[in-house]
């Protein structure tokens, strides 16, 4: 795993009510990642970019929803989500505006 690949693995943080609750209760941060990313790549990318220690990573595939545009049926793109559990005492701050 080279640094170039690790810089591209994390696409964006997932900001939702569930993700916020997981940060507060379990110390888990949620990211949108590449569809071919592995757990090891995600863990190393988070450690490199945010300078924190990762405890473990869980990855799941999110299926795109079926949508209609008039009479045509379409489908949103499938994507991959990673739940990253940080070691106790570690924290990632995304610059909350509140």
Coordinates of N, CA, C and O in Angstrom, one line a residue:
X1 N 0.8 -1.2 0.0 CA 0.0 0.0 0.0 C 0.9 1.2 0.0 O 1.6 1.5 1.0
X2 N 0.8 2.0 -1.1 CA 1.6 3.2 -1.1 C 0.8 4.4 -0.7 O -0.4 4.3 -0.6
X3 N 1.5 5.5 -0.4 CA 0.8 6.7 0.2 C -0.2 7.3 -0.8 O -1.2 7.8 -0.4
X4 N 0.1 7.2 -2.1 CA -0.8 7.7 -3.1 C -2.2 7.0 -3.0 O -3.2 7.6 -3.1
X5 N -2.2 5.7 -2.9 CA -3.4 4.9 -2.8 C -4.1 5.3 -1.5 O -5.4 5.4 -1.5
X6 N -3.4 5.4 -0.4 CA -4.0 5.7 0.9 C -4.7 7.0 0.9 O -5.7 7.3 1.6
X7 N -4.2 8.0 0.1 CA -4.7 9.3 0.1 C -6.1 9.3 -0.7 O -6.9 10.2 -0.4
X8 N -6.3 8.3 -1.5 CA -7.5 8.2 -2.3 C -8.6 7.3 -1.7 O -9.7 7.3 -2.2
X9 N -8.3 6.6 -0.7 CA -9.2 5.6 -0.1 C -10.4 6.2 0.5 O -11.6 5.9 0.3
X10 N -10.2 7.3 1.4 CA -11.3 8.0 2.1 C -11.9 9.0 1.1 O -11.1 9.9 0.7
X11 N -13.2 8.9 0.9 CA -13.8 9.9 0.0 C -14.4 11.0 0.8 O -14.2 12.2 0.4
X12 N -15.1 10.7 1.9 CA -15.8 11.8 2.6 C -16.3 11.2 3.9 O -16.6 10.0 4.0
X13 N -16.4 12.0 5.0 CA -17.1 11.6 6.2 C -18.6 11.5 6.0 O -19.1 12.3 5.2
X14 N -19.2 10.6 6.7 CA -20.7 10.5 6.6 C -21.2 11.2 7.8 O -20.9 10.9 8.9
X15 N -22.0 12.3 7.5 CA -22.6 13.1 8.5 C -24.1 12.8 8.6 O -24.8 13.2 7.7
X16 N -24.5 12.2 9.7 CA -25.9 11.8 9.8 C -26.2 11.7 11.3 O -25.3 11.8 12.1
X17 N -27.5 11.5 11.7 CA -27.8 11.4 13.1 C -27.2 10.1 13.7 O -26.6 10.1 14.8
X18 N -27.2 9.0 12.9 CA -26.7 7.8 13.4 C -25.1 7.9 13.5 O -24.6 7.4 14.5
X19 N -24.5 8.5 12.6 CA -23.0 8.7 12.7 C -22.6 9.5 13.9 O -21.7 9.3 14.6
X20 N -23.4 10.6 14.2 CA -23.1 11.5 15.3 C -23.3 10.7 16.6 O -22.5 10.9 17.6
X21 N -24.4 9.9 16.7 CA -24.6 9.1 17.9 C -23.5 8.1 18.1 O -23.1 7.8 19.2
X22 N -23.0 7.5 17.0 CA -21.9 6.5 17.2 C -20.6 7.2 17.7 O -19.9 6.5 18.4
X23 N -20.3 8.4 17.2 CA -19.1 9.1 17.7 C -19.2 9.3 19.2 O -18.3 9.1 20.0
X24 N -20.4 9.7 19.7 CA -20.6 10.1 21.1 C -20.6 8.8 22.0 O -20.0 8.8 23.1
X25 N -21.2 7.7 21.5 CA -21.4 6.6 22.4 C -20.2 5.6 22.3 O -19.7 5.0 23.3
X26 N -19.8 5.3 21.0 CA -18.8 4.2 20.8 C -17.5 4.7 20.3 O -16.5 3.8 20.2
X27 N -17.3 5.9 20.0 CA -16.0 6.4 19.5 C -15.8 5.9 18.1 O -14.6 5.7 17.7
X28 N -16.9 5.7 17.3 CA -16.7 5.2 15.9 C -17.0 6.4 15.0 O -17.9 7.2 15.1
X29 N -16.1 6.5 13.9 CA -16.3 7.5 12.9 C -16.6 6.8 11.6 O -16.1 5.7 11.3
X30 N -17.5 7.4 10.8 CA -18.1 6.8 9.6 C -17.5 7.6 8.4 O -17.6 8.8 8.3
X31 N -17.0 6.8 7.4 CA -16.5 7.4 6.2 C -17.1 6.7 5.0 O -17.4 5.5 5.0
X32 N -17.2 7.5 3.9 CA -17.5 6.9 2.6 C -16.1 6.6 2.0 O -15.3 7.4 1.9
X33 N -16.0 5.3 1.5 CA -14.7 4.9 1.0 C -14.8 4.4 -0.5 O -15.9 4.1 -1.0
X34 N -13.7 4.1 -1.1 CA -13.7 3.5 -2.4 C -14.4 2.1 -2.4 O -14.3 1.4 -1.4
X35 N -15.0 1.7 -3.5 CA -15.7 0.5 -3.5 C -14.8 -0.8 -3.5 O -15.2 -1.8 -3.1
X36 N -13.5 -0.6 -3.7 CA -12.5 -1.7 -3.6 C -11.6 -1.6 -2.5 O -10.6 -2.3 -2.4
X37 N -11.9 -0.7 -1.5 CA -11.0 -0.5 -0.4 C -11.1 -1.6 0.6 O -12.2 -2.2 0.8
X38 N -10.0 -2.0 1.2 CA -10.0 -3.1 2.2 C -9.9 -2.4 3.6 O -9.6 -1.2 3.8
X39 N -10.1 -3.3 4.6 CA -10.1 -2.8 6.0 C -8.7 -2.3 6.4 O -8.6 -1.2 7.1
X40 N -7.7 -3.0 5.9 CA -6.3 -2.5 6.3 C -6.0 -1.2 5.6 O -5.4 -0.3 6.2
X41 N -6.5 -1.0 4.4 CA -6.2 0.3 3.7 C -6.9 1.4 4.4 O -6.4 2.5 4.6
X42 N -8.2 1.2 4.8 CA -8.9 2.2 5.5 C -8.3 2.6 6.9 O -8.1 3.8 7.2
X43 N -7.9 1.6 7.6 CA -7.2 1.8 8.9 C -5.9 2.6 8.7 O -5.7 3.6 9.4
X44 N -5.1 2.3 7.8 CA -3.8 3.0 7.6 C -4.1 4.4 7.0 O -3.4 5.3 7.4
X45 N -5.1 4.6 6.2 CA -5.4 5.9 5.7 C -5.9 6.8 6.8 O -5.5 8.0 6.9
X46 N -6.7 6.3 7.7 CA -7.2 7.2 8.8 C -6.1 7.5 9.7 O -5.9 8.7 10.2
X47 N -5.2 6.5 10.0 CA -4.1 6.8 10.9 C -3.1 7.8 10.3 O -2.6 8.7 11.0
X48 N -2.9 7.7 9.0 CA -2.0 8.6 8.3 C -2.6 10.1 8.2 O -1.9 11.0 8.5
X49 N -3.8 10.2 7.8 CA -4.4 11.5 7.6 C -4.8 12.2 8.8 O -4.6 13.5 8.9
X50 N -5.3 11.5 9.9 CA -5.8 12.2 11.1 C -4.9 12.0 12.3 O -5.1 12.6 13.3
X51 N -3.8 11.2 12.1 CA -2.8 11.0 13.2 C -3.5 10.5 14.5 O -3.3 11.1 15.6
X52 N -4.3 9.5 14.3 CA -4.9 8.8 15.5 C -4.6 7.3 15.4 O -4.1 6.9 14.4
X53 N -5.0 6.6 16.4 CA -4.8 5.1 16.4 C -6.1 4.5 16.2 O -7.1 4.8 16.9
X54 N -6.2 3.5 15.3 CA -7.4 2.8 15.0 C -7.5 1.5 15.7 O -6.5 0.7 15.7
X55 N -8.6 1.2 16.3 CA -8.8 -0.1 17.0 C -9.3 -1.1 16.0 O -8.7 -2.2 15.9
X56 N -10.4 -0.9 15.3 CA -10.8 -1.8 14.3 C -11.7 -1.1 13.2 O -12.2 0.0 13.5
X57 N -11.9 -1.8 12.1 CA -12.7 -1.2 11.0 C -13.8 -2.2 10.6 O -13.5 -3.4 10.5
X58 N -15.0 -1.7 10.4 CA -16.0 -2.6 9.8 C -16.5 -1.9 8.5 O -16.7 -0.7 8.4
X59 N -16.6 -2.7 7.4 CA -17.0 -2.2 6.1 C -18.2 -2.8 5.6 O -18.5 -4.0 5.8
X60 N -19.1 -2.0 5.0 CA -20.3 -2.6 4.4 C -20.6 -1.9 3.1 O -20.2 -0.7 2.8
X61 N -21.3 -2.6 2.2 CA -21.7 -2.1 0.9 C -23.1 -1.6 1.0 O -24.0 -2.3 1.5
X62 N -23.4 -0.3 0.5 CA -24.7 0.3 0.6 C -25.2 0.2 -0.9 O -24.6 0.7 -1.8
X63 N -26.4 -0.4 -1.0 CA -27.0 -0.5 -2.3 C -27.7 0.8 -2.7 O -28.3 1.4 -1.9
X64 N -27.5 1.2 -4.0 CA -28.2 2.4 -4.5 C -29.7 2.2 -4.6 O -30.2 1.1 -4.9
X65 N -30.4 3.3 -4.3 CA -31.9 3.2 -4.4 C -32.4 3.3 -5.8 O -31.8 3.9 -6.7
X66 N -33.6 2.7 -6.0 CA -34.3 2.8 -7.3 C -35.0 4.1 -7.3 O -35.7 4.5 -6.4
X67 N -34.8 4.9 -8.4 CA -35.5 6.2 -8.5 C -36.2 6.3 -9.8 O -35.8 5.7 -10.8
X68 N -37.2 7.1 -9.9 CA -38.0 7.3 -11.1 C -37.7 8.8 -11.6 O -37.7 9.7 -10.8
X69 N -37.5 8.9 -12.8 CA -37.5 10.3 -13.5 C -38.5 10.3 -14.6 O -38.3 9.9 -15.7
X70 N -39.7 10.7 -14.2 CA -40.9 10.6 -15.1 C -41.2 9.2 -15.3 O -41.5 8.5 -14.3
X71 N -41.2 8.7 -16.5 CA -41.5 7.3 -16.8 C -40.3 6.4 -16.8 O -40.4 5.2 -16.8
X72 N -39.1 7.0 -16.7 CA -37.9 6.2 -16.8 C -37.5 5.8 -15.4 O -37.6 6.5 -14.4
X73 N -37.0 4.5 -15.3 CA -36.5 4.0 -14.0 C -35.0 4.2 -14.0 O -34.3 4.0 -15.0
X74 N -34.5 4.6 -12.9 CA -33.0 4.8 -12.7 C -32.6 4.2 -11.4 O -33.4 3.8 -10.6
X75 N -31.3 4.2 -11.2 CA -30.8 3.6 -10.0 C -29.6 4.5 -9.6 O -28.7 4.8 -10.4
X76 N -29.5 4.8 -8.3 CA -28.4 5.5 -7.8 C -27.2 4.6 -7.6 O -27.4 3.4 -7.5
X77 N -26.0 5.1 -7.6 CA -24.8 4.3 -7.6 C -24.7 3.6 -6.2 O -24.9 4.2 -5.2
X78 N -24.2 2.4 -6.3 CA -23.8 1.7 -5.0 C -22.5 2.3 -4.4 O -21.7 2.8 -5.2
X79 N -22.4 2.3 -3.1 CA -21.2 2.8 -2.5 C -20.8 2.0 -1.3 O -21.5 1.1 -0.9
X80 N -19.7 2.3 -0.7 CA -19.2 1.5 0.4 C -18.9 2.5 1.6 O -18.5 3.6 1.5
X81 N -19.3 1.9 2.8 CA -19.2 2.7 4.0 C -18.3 2.0 5.0 O -18.3 0.8 5.1
X82 N -17.5 2.8 5.7 CA -16.6 2.2 6.7 C -16.8 2.8 8.1 O -16.9 4.0 8.2
X83 N -17.0 1.9 9.1 CA -17.1 2.3 10.5 C -15.7 2.1 11.1 O -15.3 1.0 11.2
X84 N -15.1 3.2 11.5 CA -13.7 3.1 12.1 C -13.8 3.4 13.6 O -14.3 4.4 14.0
X85 N -13.5 2.4 14.4 CA -13.5 2.5 15.9 C -12.1 3.0 16.3 O -11.1 2.3 16.0
X86 N -12.0 4.1 17.0 CA -10.8 4.6 17.5 C -10.4 4.1 18.8 O -11.3 3.7 19.6
X87 N -9.1 4.0 19.1 CA -8.7 3.5 20.5 C -9.1 4.6 21.5 O -9.3 5.8 21.2
X88 N -9.3 4.2 22.8 CA -9.8 5.1 23.8 C -8.8 6.3 23.9 O -7.6 6.2 23.9
X89 N -9.4 7.5 24.1 CA -8.7 8.7 24.2 C -8.4 9.4 22.8 O -7.9 10.5 22.8
X90 N -8.7 8.7 21.7 CA -8.5 9.3 20.4 C -9.7 10.0 19.9 O -10.8 9.6 20.3
X91 N -9.6 11.0 19.1 CA -10.8 11.7 18.6 C -10.4 12.4 17.3 O -9.3 12.9 17.1
X92 N -11.4 12.4 16.4 CA -11.3 13.2 15.1 C -12.3 14.3 15.2 O -13.5 14.0 15.4
X93 N -11.9 15.5 14.9 CA -12.8 16.7 14.9 C -12.9 17.2 13.5 O -11.9 17.5 12.9
X94 N -14.1 17.2 12.9 CA -14.3 17.6 11.5 C -14.6 19.1 11.5 O -15.1 19.6 10.5
X95 N -14.4 19.8 12.5 CA -14.6 21.3 12.6 C -16.1 21.6 12.6 O -16.7 22.2 11.7
X96 N -16.8 21.1 13.7 CA -18.2 21.3 13.9 C -18.5 22.8 13.8 O -17.8 23.6 14.5
X97 N -19.5 23.3 13.1 CA -19.8 24.7 12.9 C -20.7 25.1 14.1 O -21.0 26.3 14.2
X98 N -21.2 24.2 14.9 CA -22.1 24.6 16.0 C -21.4 25.2 17.2 O -20.3 25.1 17.5

